[in-house]
């Protein structure tokens, strides 16, 4: 359930420029993950740092693959 919750939170962030700005302000990956956990909890989403790490790895792989196909 928490992976689904993380995806729901991601969709909410994509639709909310204020949330995007708060995450964009983080200085590094650990701060980004901490801020994601904080904002997610404040908004009622349940996910953990390991799930965020996994989602970031998937996104990074997709980005790399997209770049290598151009």
mmCIF file of N, CA and C in Angstrom, residues 37-67:
data_model
loop_
_atom_site.group_PDB
_atom_site.id
_atom_site.type_symbol
_atom_site.label_atom_id
_atom_site.label_comp_id
_atom_site.label_asym_id
_atom_site.label_seq_id
_atom_site.Cartn_x
_atom_site.Cartn_y
_atom_site.Cartn_z
ATOM 1 N N UNK A 37 9.299 12.782 3.117
ATOM 2 C CA UNK A 37 8.652 12.075 4.227
ATOM 3 C C UNK A 37 7.800 13.026 5.063
ATOM 4 N N UNK A 38 8.339 14.215 5.331
ATOM 5 C CA UNK A 38 7.612 15.193 6.137
ATOM 6 C C UNK A 38 6.342 15.657 5.430
ATOM 7 N N UNK A 39 6.483 16.084 4.185
ATOM 8 C CA UNK A 39 5.317 16.575 3.444
ATOM 9 C C UNK A 39 4.285 15.471 3.243
ATOM 10 N N UNK A 40 4.759 14.287 2.903
ATOM 11 C CA UNK A 40 3.837 13.169 2.714
ATOM 12 C C UNK A 40 3.034 12.889 3.972
ATOM 13 N N UNK A 41 3.723 12.842 5.111
ATOM 14 C CA UNK A 41 3.036 12.578 6.381
ATOM 15 C C UNK A 41 2.037 13.687 6.700
ATOM 16 N N UNK A 42 2.442 14.938 6.476
ATOM 17 C CA UNK A 42 1.543 16.069 6.748
ATOM 18 C C UNK A 42 0.276 15.991 5.908
ATOM 19 N N UNK A 43 0.387 15.428 4.714
ATOM 20 C CA UNK A 43 -0.756 15.359 3.810
ATOM 21 C C UNK A 43 -1.478 14.014 3.871
ATOM 22 N N UNK A 44 -1.050 13.138 4.782
ATOM 23 C CA UNK A 44 -1.753 11.879 4.994
ATOM 24 C C UNK A 44 -1.284 10.708 4.142
ATOM 25 N N UNK A 45 -0.108 10.812 3.555
ATOM 26 C CA UNK A 45 0.424 9.718 2.746
ATOM 27 C C UNK A 45 1.391 8.898 3.582
ATOM 28 N N UNK A 46 1.416 7.587 3.346
ATOM 29 C CA UNK A 46 2.301 6.703 4.099
ATOM 30 C C UNK A 46 3.273 6.003 3.159
ATOM 31 N N UNK A 47 4.544 6.333 3.296
ATOM 32 C CA UNK A 47 5.620 5.665 2.570
ATOM 33 C C UNK A 47 6.888 5.878 3.368
ATOM 34 N N UNK A 48 7.951 5.151 3.001
ATOM 35 C CA UNK A 48 9.185 5.257 3.783
ATOM 36 C C UNK A 48 10.366 5.642 2.897
ATOM 37 N N UNK A 49 11.491 5.868 3.525
ATOM 38 C CA UNK A 49 12.690 6.323 2.820
ATOM 39 C C UNK A 49 13.162 5.296 1.793
ATOM 40 N N UNK A 50 13.058 4.014 2.108
ATOM 41 C CA UNK A 50 13.482 2.983 1.153
ATOM 42 C C UNK A 50 12.646 3.034 -0.124
ATOM 43 N N UNK A 51 11.367 3.285 0.010
ATOM 44 C CA UNK A 51 10.501 3.377 -1.169
ATOM 45 C C UNK A 51 10.835 4.620 -2.006
ATOM 46 N N UNK A 52 11.171 5.703 -1.345
ATOM 47 C CA UNK A 52 11.585 6.900 -2.074
ATOM 48 C C UNK A 52 12.883 6.620 -2.821
ATOM 49 N N UNK A 53 13.847 5.991 -2.154
ATOM 50 C CA UNK A 53 15.125 5.639 -2.790
ATOM 51 C C UNK A 53 14.888 4.772 -4.027
ATOM 52 N N UNK A 54 14.013 3.780 -3.900
ATOM 53 C CA UNK A 54 13.720 2.885 -5.025
ATOM 54 C C UNK A 54 13.079 3.660 -6.175
ATOM 55 N N UNK A 55 12.151 4.549 -5.864
ATOM 56 C CA UNK A 55 11.495 5.337 -6.905
ATOM 57 C C UNK A 55 12.491 6.268 -7.596
ATOM 58 N N UNK A 56 13.407 6.838 -6.834
ATOM 59 C CA UNK A 56 14.430 7.705 -7.427
ATOM 60 C C UNK A 56 15.347 6.904 -8.355
ATOM 61 N N UNK A 57 15.681 5.678 -7.965
ATOM 62 C CA UNK A 57 16.532 4.828 -8.798
ATOM 63 C C UNK A 57 15.838 4.478 -10.105
ATOM 64 N N UNK A 58 14.556 4.169 -10.043
ATOM 65 C CA UNK A 58 13.785 3.860 -11.251
ATOM 66 C C UNK A 58 13.735 5.087 -12.164
ATOM 67 N N UNK A 59 13.486 6.247 -11.589
ATOM 68 C CA UNK A 59 13.426 7.481 -12.379
ATOM 69 C C UNK A 59 14.777 7.787 -13.020
ATOM 70 N N UNK A 60 15.840 7.563 -12.272
ATOM 71 C CA UNK A 60 17.190 7.809 -12.792
ATOM 72 C C UNK A 60 17.491 6.877 -13.963
ATOM 73 N N UNK A 61 17.121 5.588 -13.831
ATOM 74 C CA UNK A 61 17.326 4.624 -14.923
ATOM 75 C C UNK A 61 16.525 5.028 -16.156
ATOM 76 N N UNK A 62 15.281 5.430 -15.956
ATOM 77 C CA UNK A 62 14.433 5.839 -17.084
ATOM 78 C C UNK A 62 15.032 7.064 -17.770
ATOM 79 N N UNK A 63 15.523 8.003 -17.002
ATOM 80 C CA UNK A 63 16.144 9.215 -17.558
ATOM 81 C C UNK A 63 17.372 8.848 -18.384
ATOM 82 N N UNK A 64 18.200 7.950 -17.839
ATOM 83 C CA UNK A 64 19.416 7.527 -18.526
ATOM 84 C C UNK A 64 19.081 6.802 -19.823
ATOM 85 N N UNK A 65 18.102 5.929 -19.777
ATOM 86 C CA UNK A 65 17.701 5.187 -20.977
ATOM 87 C C UNK A 65 17.129 6.120 -22.030
ATOM 88 N N UNK A 66 16.376 7.096 -21.613
ATOM 89 C CA UNK A 66 15.813 8.076 -22.567
ATOM 90 C C UNK A 66 16.926 8.824 -23.270
ATOM 91 N N UNK A 67 17.929 9.199 -22.502
ATOM 92 C CA UNK A 67 19.050 9.934 -23.067
ATOM 93 C C UNK A 67 19.866 9.096 -24.027
#
